[in-house]
PDB file of C-alpha atoms and ligand atoms in Angstrom:
ATOM      1  CA  MET A   1     -79.533  21.590 -66.175  1.00  0.00           C
ATOM      2  CA  ASP A   2     -79.422  18.344 -64.278  1.00  0.00           C
ATOM      3  CA  THR A   3     -82.026  16.907 -62.204  1.00  0.00           C
ATOM      4  CA  SER A   4     -81.026  18.189 -58.585  1.00  0.00           C
ATOM      5  CA  THR A   5     -80.556  21.654 -60.171  1.00  0.00           C
ATOM      6  CA  TYR A   6     -84.138  21.395 -61.528  1.00  0.00           C
ATOM      7  CA  LYS A   7     -85.776  20.419 -58.521  1.00  0.00           C
ATOM      8  CA  SER A   8     -84.002  22.709 -56.023  1.00  0.00           C
ATOM      9  CA  GLU A   9     -85.184  25.456 -58.796  1.00  0.00           C
ATOM     10  CA  VAL A  10     -88.584  24.151 -58.601  1.00  0.00           C
ATOM     11  CA  ALA A  11     -88.675  24.153 -54.612  1.00  0.00           C
ATOM     12  CA  ALA A  12     -87.291  27.489 -54.618  1.00  0.00           C
ATOM     13  CA  ALA A  13     -90.021  29.158 -57.038  1.00  0.00           C
ATOM     14  CA  PHE A  14     -92.549  27.286 -54.791  1.00  0.00           C
ATOM     15  CA  ASN A  15     -90.965  28.281 -51.410  1.00  0.00           C
ATOM     16  CA  SER A  16     -90.796  31.782 -52.506  1.00  0.00           C
ATOM     17  CA  ALA A  17     -94.916  31.772 -53.607  1.00  0.00           C
ATOM     18  CA  ALA A  18     -96.019  29.910 -50.605  1.00  0.00           C
ATOM     19  CA  ALA A  19     -97.275  32.964 -48.515  1.00  0.00           C
ATOM     20  CA  THR A  20     -99.815  33.700 -51.266  1.00  0.00           C
ATOM     21  CA  TYR A  21    -100.210  30.806 -52.898  1.00  0.00           C
ATOM     22  CA  ASP A  22    -103.943  30.225 -54.117  1.00  0.00           C
ATOM     23  CA  ARG A  23    -104.831  33.375 -52.116  1.00  0.00           C
ATOM     24  CA  LEU A  24    -104.660  36.418 -54.266  1.00  0.00           C
ATOM     25  CA  GLY A  25    -108.690  35.759 -55.000  1.00  0.00           C
ATOM     26  CA  VAL A  26    -108.281  33.396 -58.337  1.00  0.00           C
ATOM     27  CA  GLU A  27    -110.183  30.414 -58.504  1.00  0.00           C
ATOM     28  CA  PHE A  28    -108.473  27.624 -59.948  1.00  0.00           C
ATOM     29  CA  PHE A  29    -106.380  25.095 -57.995  1.00  0.00           C
ATOM     30  CA  THR A  30    -108.825  24.873 -55.151  1.00  0.00           C
ATOM     31  CA  PRO A  31    -111.966  23.967 -57.568  1.00  0.00           C
ATOM     32  CA  MET A  32    -109.308  21.815 -59.691  1.00  0.00           C
ATOM     33  CA  GLY A  33    -108.242  19.923 -56.340  1.00  0.00           C
ATOM     34  CA  ARG A  34    -112.290  19.346 -55.328  1.00  0.00           C
ATOM     35  CA  ARG A  35    -113.187  17.822 -58.555  1.00  0.00           C
ATOM     36  CA  LEU A  36    -109.644  15.571 -58.406  1.00  0.00           C
ATOM     37  CA  VAL A  37    -111.041  14.415 -55.540  1.00  0.00           C
ATOM     38  CA  GLU A  38    -114.485  14.025 -56.384  1.00  0.00           C
ATOM     39  CA  ARG A  39    -113.214  11.957 -59.288  1.00  0.00           C
ATOM     40  CA  ALA A  40    -110.981   9.323 -56.583  1.00  0.00           C
ATOM     41  CA  ALA A  41    -113.602   9.231 -54.297  1.00  0.00           C
ATOM     42  CA  PRO A  42    -111.442   7.869 -51.426  1.00  0.00           C
ATOM     43  CA  ALA A  43    -114.317   6.278 -48.911  1.00  0.00           C
ATOM     44  CA  ALA A  44    -114.791   7.414 -45.252  1.00  0.00           C
ATOM     45  CA  GLY A  45    -111.516   5.414 -43.399  1.00  0.00           C
ATOM     46  CA  ALA A  46    -109.269   5.490 -46.231  1.00  0.00           C
ATOM     47  CA  ARG A  47    -105.705   6.329 -46.088  1.00  0.00           C
ATOM     48  CA  VAL A  48    -104.844   8.756 -48.947  1.00  0.00           C
ATOM     49  CA  LEU A  49    -101.519  10.022 -50.010  1.00  0.00           C
ATOM     50  CA  ASP A  50    -101.561  13.454 -51.701  1.00  0.00           C
ATOM     51  CA  VAL A  51     -97.938  14.121 -53.875  1.00  0.00           C
ATOM     52  CA  GLY A  52     -97.029  17.594 -54.033  1.00  0.00           C
ATOM     53  CA  CYS A  53     -99.984  18.465 -51.946  1.00  0.00           C
ATOM     54  CA  GLY A  54     -98.923  22.728 -51.667  1.00  0.00           C
ATOM     55  CA  ARG A  55    -101.412  24.561 -49.108  1.00  0.00           C
ATOM     56  CA  GLY A  56    -103.815  21.326 -49.669  1.00  0.00           C
ATOM     57  CA  ALA A  57    -106.351  21.791 -52.658  1.00  0.00           C
ATOM     58  CA  CYS A  58    -107.039  18.154 -52.736  1.00  0.00           C
ATOM     59  CA  VAL A  59    -105.812  17.239 -48.625  1.00  0.00           C
ATOM     60  CA  PHE A  60    -108.809  19.222 -47.250  1.00  0.00           C
ATOM     61  CA  PRO A  61    -111.794  17.793 -49.731  1.00  0.00           C
ATOM     62  CA  ALA A  62    -110.030  14.412 -48.990  1.00  0.00           C
ATOM     63  CA  ALA A  63    -109.917  14.864 -45.153  1.00  0.00           C
ATOM     64  CA  GLU A  64    -113.353  15.816 -45.455  1.00  0.00           C
ATOM     65  CA  ARG A  65    -114.196  12.523 -47.106  1.00  0.00           C
ATOM     66  CA  VAL A  66    -112.111  10.280 -45.368  1.00  0.00           C
ATOM     67  CA  GLY A  67    -113.395  11.629 -42.135  1.00  0.00           C
ATOM     68  CA  PRO A  68    -111.629  10.996 -38.386  1.00  0.00           C
ATOM     69  CA  GLU A  69    -111.039   7.752 -39.012  1.00  0.00           C
ATOM     70  CA  GLY A  70    -109.384   7.831 -42.489  1.00  0.00           C
ATOM     71  CA  ARG A  71    -105.713   9.444 -42.911  1.00  0.00           C
ATOM     72  CA  VAL A  72    -104.711  12.140 -45.279  1.00  0.00           C
ATOM     73  CA  VAL A  73    -100.571  12.866 -45.884  1.00  0.00           C
ATOM     74  CA  GLY A  74     -99.843  15.419 -47.806  1.00  0.00           C
ATOM     75  CA  ILE A  75     -95.880  15.487 -49.008  1.00  0.00           C
ATOM     76  CA  ASP A  76     -94.365  18.332 -50.877  1.00  0.00           C
ATOM     77  CA  VAL A  77     -90.714  19.168 -51.883  1.00  0.00           C
ATOM     78  CA  ALA A  78     -91.430  22.731 -50.680  1.00  0.00           C
ATOM     79  CA  GLU A  79     -90.906  23.563 -46.788  1.00  0.00           C
ATOM     80  CA  ALA A  80     -92.851  26.751 -46.907  1.00  0.00           C
ATOM     81  CA  MET A  81     -95.799  24.804 -48.572  1.00  0.00           C
ATOM     82  CA  ILE A  82     -96.240  22.179 -45.857  1.00  0.00           C
ATOM     83  CA  GLU A  83     -95.832  24.955 -43.049  1.00  0.00           C
ATOM     84  CA  GLU A  84     -98.935  26.906 -44.769  1.00  0.00           C
ATOM     85  CA  ALA A  85    -100.738  23.793 -44.721  1.00  0.00           C
ATOM     86  CA  THR A  86     -99.753  22.781 -41.761  1.00  0.00           C
ATOM     87  CA  LYS A  87    -101.353  25.771 -40.297  1.00  0.00           C
ATOM     88  CA  GLU A  88    -104.482  25.548 -41.745  1.00  0.00           C
ATOM     89  CA  ALA A  89    -104.452  21.876 -40.693  1.00  0.00           C
ATOM     90  CA  ALA A  90    -104.474  23.123 -37.356  1.00  0.00           C
ATOM     91  CA  LEU A  91    -107.256  26.007 -37.707  1.00  0.00           C
ATOM     92  CA  ARG A  92    -109.349  23.070 -39.411  1.00  0.00           C
ATOM     93  CA  ASP A  93    -108.813  20.891 -36.069  1.00  0.00           C
ATOM     94  CA  ALA A  94    -108.323  18.141 -38.648  1.00  0.00           C
ATOM     95  CA  ALA A  95    -106.453  15.629 -37.015  1.00  0.00           C
ATOM     96  CA  MET A  96    -106.327  12.868 -39.573  1.00  0.00           C
ATOM     97  CA  VAL A  97    -103.970  15.377 -41.440  1.00  0.00           C
ATOM     98  CA  GLU A  98    -100.440  14.800 -41.930  1.00  0.00           C
ATOM     99  CA  LEU A  99     -97.887  16.951 -43.824  1.00  0.00           C
ATOM    100  CA  ARG A 100     -94.337  16.403 -44.594  1.00  0.00           C
ATOM    101  CA  VAL A 101     -91.398  17.615 -46.566  1.00  0.00           C
ATOM    102  CA  MET A 102     -90.569  14.450 -48.849  1.00  0.00           C
ATOM    103  CA  ASP A 103     -89.514  14.488 -52.560  1.00  0.00           C
ATOM    104  CA  GLY A 104     -92.408  12.867 -54.699  1.00  0.00           C
ATOM    105  CA  GLU A 105     -90.019  11.515 -56.619  1.00  0.00           C
ATOM    106  CA  HIS A 106     -88.566   8.783 -53.415  1.00  0.00           C
ATOM    107  CA  PRO A 107     -92.020   8.849 -51.215  1.00  0.00           C
ATOM    108  CA  ASP A 108     -90.493   6.964 -48.053  1.00  0.00           C
ATOM    109  CA  PHE A 109     -93.631   4.609 -46.758  1.00  0.00           C
ATOM    110  CA  ALA A 110     -94.549   0.927 -46.543  1.00  0.00           C
ATOM    111  CA  PRO A 111     -95.996  -0.878 -49.062  1.00  0.00           C
ATOM    112  CA  HIS A 112     -99.583  -0.980 -48.854  1.00  0.00           C
ATOM    113  CA  SER A 113     -99.809   1.882 -46.980  1.00  0.00           C
ATOM    114  CA  PHE A 114    -102.284   3.897 -48.987  1.00  0.00           C
ATOM    115  CA  ASP A 115    -106.095   3.512 -50.290  1.00  0.00           C
ATOM    116  CA  VAL A 116    -105.664   6.492 -52.368  1.00  0.00           C
ATOM    117  CA  VAL A 117    -102.664   8.416 -54.365  1.00  0.00           C
ATOM    118  CA  LEU A 118    -103.508  11.666 -55.569  1.00  0.00           C
ATOM    119  CA  GLY A 119    -101.763  14.527 -57.318  1.00  0.00           C
ATOM    120  CA  SER A 120    -103.095  17.612 -58.995  1.00  0.00           C
ATOM    121  CA  TYR A 121    -100.382  19.876 -60.878  1.00  0.00           C
ATOM    122  CA  SER A 122     -98.066  18.186 -59.150  1.00  0.00           C
ATOM    123  CA  VAL A 123     -96.694  15.419 -61.270  1.00  0.00           C
ATOM    124  CA  ILE A 124     -95.975  17.418 -63.984  1.00  0.00           C
ATOM    125  CA  PHE A 125     -93.172  19.064 -62.351  1.00  0.00           C
ATOM    126  CA  LEU A 126     -91.310  15.898 -61.366  1.00  0.00           C
ATOM    127  CA  PRO A 127     -88.411  15.346 -63.354  1.00  0.00           C
ATOM    128  CA  ASP A 128     -88.918  11.886 -64.093  1.00  0.00           C
ATOM    129  CA  ALA A 129     -92.760  11.162 -63.409  1.00  0.00           C
ATOM    130  CA  PRO A 130     -92.979   7.300 -64.937  1.00  0.00           C
ATOM    131  CA  THR A 131     -90.482   6.155 -62.590  1.00  0.00           C
ATOM    132  CA  ALA A 132     -92.310   8.336 -59.539  1.00  0.00           C
ATOM    133  CA  LEU A 133     -95.543   6.918 -60.395  1.00  0.00           C
ATOM    134  CA  ALA A 134     -93.954   3.041 -60.582  1.00  0.00           C
ATOM    135  CA  ARG A 135     -93.178   3.586 -57.178  1.00  0.00           C
ATOM    136  CA  TYR A 136     -96.687   4.618 -56.192  1.00  0.00           C
ATOM    137  CA  ALA A 137     -97.952   1.456 -57.489  1.00  0.00           C
ATOM    138  CA  PRO A 138     -96.456  -0.486 -54.515  1.00  0.00           C
ATOM    139  CA  LEU A 139     -97.755   1.859 -51.867  1.00  0.00           C
ATOM    140  CA  LEU A 140    -101.672   1.271 -52.941  1.00  0.00           C
ATOM    141  CA  SER A 141    -103.229  -1.296 -51.274  1.00  0.00           C
ATOM    142  CA  PRO A 142    -104.547  -4.059 -53.764  1.00  0.00           C
ATOM    143  CA  GLY A 143    -107.291  -1.988 -55.680  1.00  0.00           C
ATOM    144  CA  GLY A 144    -106.071   0.881 -55.007  1.00  0.00           C
ATOM    145  CA  ARG A 145    -106.435   4.045 -56.872  1.00  0.00           C
ATOM    146  CA  LEU A 146    -104.066   6.609 -58.084  1.00  0.00           C
ATOM    147  CA  ALA A 147    -105.439   9.857 -59.498  1.00  0.00           C
ATOM    148  CA  PHE A 148    -103.774  12.881 -60.644  1.00  0.00           C
ATOM    149  CA  THR A 149    -104.300  16.276 -62.961  1.00  0.00           C
ATOM    150  CA  SER A 150    -102.379  18.245 -65.671  1.00  0.00           C
ATOM    151  CA  PRO A 151    -102.591  21.040 -68.569  1.00  0.00           C
ATOM    152  CA  VAL A 152    -103.706  19.900 -71.487  1.00  0.00           C
ATOM    153  CA  PHE A 153    -100.646  19.704 -73.633  1.00  0.00           C
ATOM    154  CA  SER A 154     -99.730  20.243 -77.028  1.00  0.00           C
ATOM    155  CA  ASP A 155     -95.966  19.940 -78.104  1.00  0.00           C
ATOM    156  CA  ASP A 156     -94.968  23.779 -78.098  1.00  0.00           C
ATOM    157  CA  THR A 157     -96.832  24.862 -74.568  1.00  0.00           C
ATOM    158  CA  PHE A 158     -94.667  26.414 -72.081  1.00  0.00           C
ATOM    159  CA  PRO A 159     -94.827  22.596 -69.753  1.00  0.00           C
ATOM    160  CA  PHE A 160     -96.637  24.500 -66.408  1.00  0.00           C
ATOM    161  CA  LEU A 161     -99.242  26.263 -68.079  1.00  0.00           C
ATOM    162  CA  PRO A 162    -102.330  25.426 -70.011  1.00  0.00           C
ATOM    163  CA  PRO A 163    -101.932  26.066 -73.469  1.00  0.00           C
ATOM    164  CA  VAL A 164    -104.659  28.701 -73.024  1.00  0.00           C
ATOM    165  CA  PHE A 165    -102.133  31.089 -71.718  1.00  0.00           C
ATOM    166  CA  THR A 166     -99.036  30.282 -73.806  1.00  0.00           C
ATOM    167  CA  GLU A 167    -100.723  31.651 -76.737  1.00  0.00           C
ATOM    168  CA  LEU A 168    -101.010  34.663 -75.324  1.00  0.00           C
ATOM    169  CA  ILE A 169     -96.870  35.018 -74.763  1.00  0.00           C
ATOM    170  CA  PRO A 170     -95.384  36.361 -77.432  1.00  0.00           C
ATOM    171  CA  ARG A 171     -92.459  33.418 -79.150  1.00  0.00           C
ATOM    172  CA  GLU A 172     -90.175  36.586 -79.742  1.00  0.00           C
ATOM    173  CA  LEU A 173     -90.044  36.990 -75.657  1.00  0.00           C
ATOM    174  CA  LEU A 174     -89.441  33.361 -74.912  1.00  0.00           C
ATOM    175  CA  LEU A 175     -86.484  33.186 -77.441  1.00  0.00           C
ATOM    176  CA  ASP A 176     -84.592  35.375 -74.872  1.00  0.00           C
ATOM    177  CA  LEU A 177     -84.682  32.615 -72.209  1.00  0.00           C
ATOM    178  CA  PRO A 178     -82.023  30.478 -71.514  1.00  0.00           C
ATOM    179  CA  PRO A 179     -81.390  27.634 -73.697  1.00  0.00           C
ATOM    180  CA  GLN A 180     -82.879  25.069 -70.766  1.00  0.00           C
ATOM    181  CA  TRP A 181     -86.087  26.745 -69.906  1.00  0.00           C
ATOM    182  CA  GLN A 182     -87.370  27.090 -73.331  1.00  0.00           C
ATOM    183  CA  PRO A 183     -90.746  25.599 -73.292  1.00  0.00           C
ATOM    184  CA  GLU A 184     -89.980  22.990 -76.368  1.00  0.00           C
ATOM    185  CA  GLN A 185     -86.917  21.610 -74.119  1.00  0.00           C
ATOM    186  CA  LEU A 186     -88.572  21.458 -71.025  1.00  0.00           C
ATOM    187  CA  GLN A 187     -91.469  19.762 -72.521  1.00  0.00           C
ATOM    188  CA  GLN A 188     -89.820  17.208 -74.188  1.00  0.00           C
ATOM    189  CA  ARG A 189     -87.787  16.245 -71.466  1.00  0.00           C
ATOM    190  CA  PHE A 190     -90.394  15.852 -68.680  1.00  0.00           C
ATOM    191  CA  ASN A 191     -93.598  16.347 -70.121  1.00  0.00           C
ATOM    192  CA  SER A 192     -94.194  14.622 -73.377  1.00  0.00           C
ATOM    193  CA  TRP A 193     -95.731  11.373 -71.882  1.00  0.00           C
ATOM    194  CA  LEU A 194     -98.798  13.348 -70.830  1.00  0.00           C
ATOM    195  CA  ALA A 195     -99.565  15.060 -74.271  1.00  0.00           C
ATOM    196  CA  ASP A 196    -101.058  12.315 -75.568  1.00  0.00           C
ATOM    197  CA  PRO A 197    -103.386   9.955 -74.093  1.00  0.00           C
ATOM    198  CA  ARG A 198    -102.414   6.660 -75.565  1.00  0.00           C
ATOM    199  CA  ASP A 199     -98.711   7.029 -74.630  1.00  0.00           C
ATOM    200  CA  LEU A 200    -100.135   8.452 -71.196  1.00  0.00           C
ATOM    201  CA  THR A 201    -102.233   4.903 -70.831  1.00  0.00           C
ATOM    202  CA  ARG A 202     -99.244   2.752 -72.365  1.00  0.00           C
ATOM    203  CA  THR A 203     -96.581   4.416 -69.332  1.00  0.00           C
ATOM    204  CA  LEU A 204     -99.188   4.370 -66.762  1.00  0.00           C
ATOM    205  CA  GLU A 205     -99.662   0.265 -67.397  1.00  0.00           C
ATOM    206  CA  ARG A 206     -96.072  -0.016 -67.488  1.00  0.00           C
ATOM    207  CA  CYS A 207     -95.948   1.431 -64.244  1.00  0.00           C
ATOM    208  CA  GLY A 208     -98.200  -1.195 -62.729  1.00  0.00           C
ATOM    209  CA  PHE A 209    -101.419   0.255 -63.008  1.00  0.00           C
ATOM    210  CA  GLN A 210    -104.773  -0.790 -65.300  1.00  0.00           C
ATOM    211  CA  GLU A 211    -108.385   0.746 -65.841  1.00  0.00           C
ATOM    212  CA  VAL A 212    -106.906   4.055 -67.023  1.00  0.00           C
ATOM    213  CA  THR A 213    -108.898   6.608 -67.878  1.00  0.00           C
ATOM    214  CA  VAL A 214    -108.282  10.186 -69.467  1.00  0.00           C
ATOM    215  CA  VAL A 215    -110.605  12.762 -69.086  1.00  0.00           C
ATOM    216  CA  ASP A 216    -110.278  16.300 -70.198  1.00  0.00           C
ATOM    217  CA  GLU A 217    -112.749  18.717 -68.534  1.00  0.00           C
ATOM    218  CA  PRO A 218    -112.590  22.571 -68.214  1.00  0.00           C
ATOM    219  CA  VAL A 219    -112.047  24.500 -64.634  1.00  0.00           C
ATOM    220  CA  THR A 220    -113.537  28.076 -65.126  1.00  0.00           C
ATOM    221  CA  LEU A 221    -110.791  30.279 -63.864  1.00  0.00           C
ATOM    222  CA  VAL A 222    -111.612  33.575 -62.694  1.00  0.00           C
ATOM    223  CA  ALA A 223    -109.733  36.218 -61.704  1.00  0.00           C
ATOM    224  CA  GLU A 224    -110.399  39.920 -61.072  1.00  0.00           C
ATOM    225  CA  SER A 225    -108.724  41.418 -64.159  1.00  0.00           C
ATOM    226  CA  GLY A 226    -105.604  40.684 -66.264  1.00  0.00           C
ATOM    227  CA  LEU A 227    -103.471  42.482 -64.028  1.00  0.00           C
ATOM    228  CA  ALA A 228    -105.042  40.023 -60.893  1.00  0.00           C
ATOM    229  CA  TRP A 229    -104.115  36.944 -63.245  1.00  0.00           C
ATOM    230  CA  VAL A 230    -100.565  38.670 -64.121  1.00  0.00           C
ATOM    231  CA  ASP A 231     -99.887  38.920 -60.511  1.00  0.00           C
ATOM    232  CA  TRP A 232    -101.409  34.997 -59.462  1.00  0.00           C
ATOM    233  CA  SER A 233     -99.238  34.136 -62.312  1.00  0.00           C
ATOM    234  CA  HIS A 234     -95.732  34.576 -60.052  1.00  0.00           C
ATOM    235  CA  THR A 235     -97.320  32.109 -57.528  1.00  0.00           C
ATOM    236  CA  GLN A 236     -97.789  29.292 -59.732  1.00  0.00           C
ATOM    237  CA  GLY A 237     -95.233  27.117 -62.199  1.00  0.00           C
ATOM    238  CA  MET A 238     -95.525  30.232 -64.780  1.00  0.00           C
ATOM    239  CA  ARG A 239     -93.083  31.699 -61.452  1.00  0.00           C
ATOM    240  CA  LEU A 240     -90.358  29.866 -63.269  1.00  0.00           C
ATOM    241  CA  LEU A 241     -90.619  31.890 -66.707  1.00  0.00           C
ATOM    242  CA  TRP A 242     -90.976  34.641 -64.458  1.00  0.00           C
ATOM    243  CA  ASN A 243     -87.484  34.536 -62.852  1.00  0.00           C
ATOM    244  CA  HIS A 244     -85.593  33.193 -66.214  1.00  0.00           C
ATOM    245  CA  LEU A 245     -86.773  36.413 -68.264  1.00  0.00           C
ATOM    246  CA  ALA A 246     -84.589  39.350 -68.196  1.00  0.00           C
ATOM    247  CA  PRO A 247     -86.398  43.019 -66.463  1.00  0.00           C
ATOM    248  CA  ASP A 248     -87.039  44.382 -69.720  1.00  0.00           C
ATOM    249  CA  LYS A 249     -88.645  41.556 -71.456  1.00  0.00           C
ATOM    250  CA  ARG A 250     -90.383  40.619 -67.956  1.00  0.00           C
ATOM    251  CA  GLN A 251     -92.057  44.037 -68.045  1.00  0.00           C
ATOM    252  CA  GLU A 252     -92.663  43.603 -71.708  1.00  0.00           C
ATOM    253  CA  LEU A 253     -94.695  40.294 -70.968  1.00  0.00           C
ATOM    254  CA  ARG A 254     -96.272  41.954 -67.930  1.00  0.00           C
ATOM    255  CA  GLU A 255     -97.727  44.625 -70.024  1.00  0.00           C
ATOM    256  CA  ARG A 256     -98.693  42.634 -72.893  1.00  0.00           C
ATOM    257  CA  LEU A 257    -100.459  40.115 -70.846  1.00  0.00           C
ATOM    258  CA  ILE A 258    -102.336  42.127 -68.874  1.00  0.00           C
ATOM    259  CA  THR A 259    -103.961  44.120 -71.687  1.00  0.00           C
ATOM    260  CA  SER A 260    -104.464  41.072 -73.683  1.00  0.00           C
ATOM    261  CA  LEU A 261    -106.177  39.461 -70.731  1.00  0.00           C
ATOM    262  CA  ASP A 262    -108.073  42.531 -69.859  1.00  0.00           C
ATOM    263  CA  ALA A 263    -109.319  42.462 -73.690  1.00  0.00           C
ATOM    264  CA  MET A 264    -111.137  39.290 -73.155  1.00  0.00           C
ATOM    265  CA  ARG A 265    -113.266  40.496 -69.956  1.00  0.00           C
ATOM    266  CA  ASP A 266    -116.717  41.369 -70.589  1.00  0.00           C
ATOM    267  CA  GLY A 267    -116.254  45.312 -69.568  1.00  0.00           C
ATOM    268  CA  ASP A 268    -115.780  45.563 -66.088  1.00  0.00           C
ATOM    269  CA  GLY A 269    -116.535  42.230 -65.198  1.00  0.00           C
ATOM    270  CA  PRO A 270    -114.295  39.500 -63.745  1.00  0.00           C
ATOM    271  CA  LEU A 271    -111.991  37.648 -66.376  1.00  0.00           C
ATOM    272  CA  THR A 272    -113.452  34.119 -67.066  1.00  0.00           C
ATOM    273  CA  ILE A 273    -111.613  31.791 -68.361  1.00  0.00           C
ATOM    274  CA  GLU A 274    -112.320  27.814 -69.457  1.00  0.00           C
ATOM    275  CA  THR A 275    -109.190  26.143 -68.795  1.00  0.00           C
ATOM    276  CA  PRO A 276    -108.972  22.474 -70.068  1.00  0.00           C
ATOM    277  CA  VAL A 277    -107.873  20.317 -67.435  1.00  0.00           C
ATOM    278  CA  ARG A 278    -106.934  16.725 -67.824  1.00  0.00           C
ATOM    279  CA  TYR A 279    -108.065  14.226 -64.939  1.00  0.00           C
ATOM    280  CA  VAL A 280    -105.849  10.764 -65.031  1.00  0.00           C
ATOM    281  CA  THR A 281    -107.637   7.920 -62.851  1.00  0.00           C
ATOM    282  CA  ALA A 282    -106.099   4.359 -62.496  1.00  0.00           C
ATOM    283  CA  THR A 283    -106.004   1.538 -60.098  1.00  0.00           C
ATOM    284  CA  VAL A 284    -103.627  -1.265 -59.157  1.00  0.00           C
ATOM    285  CA  GLY A 285    -104.133  -4.789 -59.384  1.00  0.00           C
ATOM    286  CA  ASN A 286    -106.463  -7.079 -56.592  1.00  0.00           C
TER     287      ASN A 286
HETATM  288  C1  SAM B 301     -99.124  23.815 -58.922  1.00  0.00           C
HETATM  289  S1  SAM B 301     -98.586  23.329 -57.092  1.00  0.00           S
HETATM  290  C2  SAM B 301     -99.815  22.409 -56.918  1.00  0.00           C
HETATM  291  C3  SAM B 301     -99.819  22.234 -55.398  1.00  0.00           C
HETATM  292  C4  SAM B 301    -101.385  21.243 -55.276  1.00  0.00           C
HETATM  293  N1  SAM B 301    -101.373  19.954 -55.593  1.00  0.00           N
HETATM  294  C5  SAM B 301    -102.727  22.209 -55.901  1.00  0.00           C
HETATM  295  O1  SAM B 301    -103.397  21.758 -56.397  1.00  0.00           O
HETATM  296  O2  SAM B 301    -102.619  23.669 -55.026  1.00  0.00           O
HETATM  297  C6  SAM B 301     -97.351  22.300 -57.472  1.00  0.00           C
HETATM  298  C7  SAM B 301     -96.463  21.575 -55.934  1.00  0.00           C
HETATM  299  O3  SAM B 301     -95.619  20.924 -56.386  1.00  0.00           O
HETATM  300  C8  SAM B 301     -95.046  20.512 -55.288  1.00  0.00           C
HETATM  301  N2  SAM B 301     -93.311  19.659 -56.231  1.00  0.00           N
HETATM  302  C9  SAM B 301     -92.662  19.921 -57.252  1.00  0.00           C
HETATM  303  N3  SAM B 301     -91.943  18.982 -57.602  1.00  0.00           N
HETATM  304  C10 SAM B 301     -91.879  18.180 -56.367  1.00  0.00           C
HETATM  305  C11 SAM B 301     -91.282  17.180 -55.637  1.00  0.00           C
HETATM  306  N4  SAM B 301     -90.466  16.710 -56.447  1.00  0.00           N
HETATM  307  N5  SAM B 301     -91.753  16.665 -54.801  1.00  0.00           N
HETATM  308  C12 SAM B 301     -93.154  16.917 -54.427  1.00  0.00           C
HETATM  309  N6  SAM B 301     -93.750  17.926 -54.597  1.00  0.00           N
HETATM  310  C13 SAM B 301     -92.781  19.119 -55.613  1.00  0.00           C
HETATM  311  C14 SAM B 301     -94.711  22.250 -55.271  1.00  0.00           C
HETATM  312  O4  SAM B 301     -93.713  22.494 -54.647  1.00  0.00           O
HETATM  313  C15 SAM B 301     -95.664  22.583 -55.382  1.00  0.00           C
HETATM  314  O5  SAM B 301     -96.624  22.959 -54.250  1.00  0.00           O
END
């Protein structure tokens, strides 16, 4: 699979998901985005770039922090995500927010345009993330900060899903995926540099960053039921897996996931899963 085919598939998946993305009552991306912004701590008046901003899980918490004198630019390759985030910015009367359709691998901004670059669960979708990250360093002002999240990967996980969920997916169902969408292939091709904190640190240093920190911390994912989780999974990266399964396997996976997720609930209570998230921060030199 060439890079442009892959990118088009990712953009198409998120365009189809945008109308309900992060709006199905499952708590995950919003608390993670808020926590990432807390860690990045943009000051009042700061200029922030959010790469792969989606519907604004980081954009709006960042806008609250930078205030009316600041600027928050959200970019995303999926037009429909930008449309939804633009509506939200209008509702909130957030004049410091600017949203643009743009490929995160080719950010088109002048040097030193930003004090903080963010990317929550988005860097993992970039086919050549290290090259993209190297392009973010010169966009930052001296002493500026990069902050992003990713799943805490192991080598055999489906790249866009926290391992806690991959473990619930029977391997024999994944064997049905086309070779280029097999988890190991995707993981090795795109995200292996994120699995080990030492590789990650070395990669960021080669990209022009320093003072790298890697902290794994859980986000409490809450869904009403196994069914609610499965419906939600069609609106995030797992949509790429659903899209490539044959209809009978898709149905089988759906039923098996609902059963195993419901078994994790306490009676009729909600499904609550402590989901490890990797928070990475780094700075550029003065
Ligand atoms: C899992 S969502 C995360 C969205 C948002 N950051 C959040 O936390 O809710 C991943 C986002 O990355 C975007 N994305 C994927 N590849 C991209 C690329 N090459 N350039 C810009 N955005 C990209 C997707 O369209 C999607 O909105």
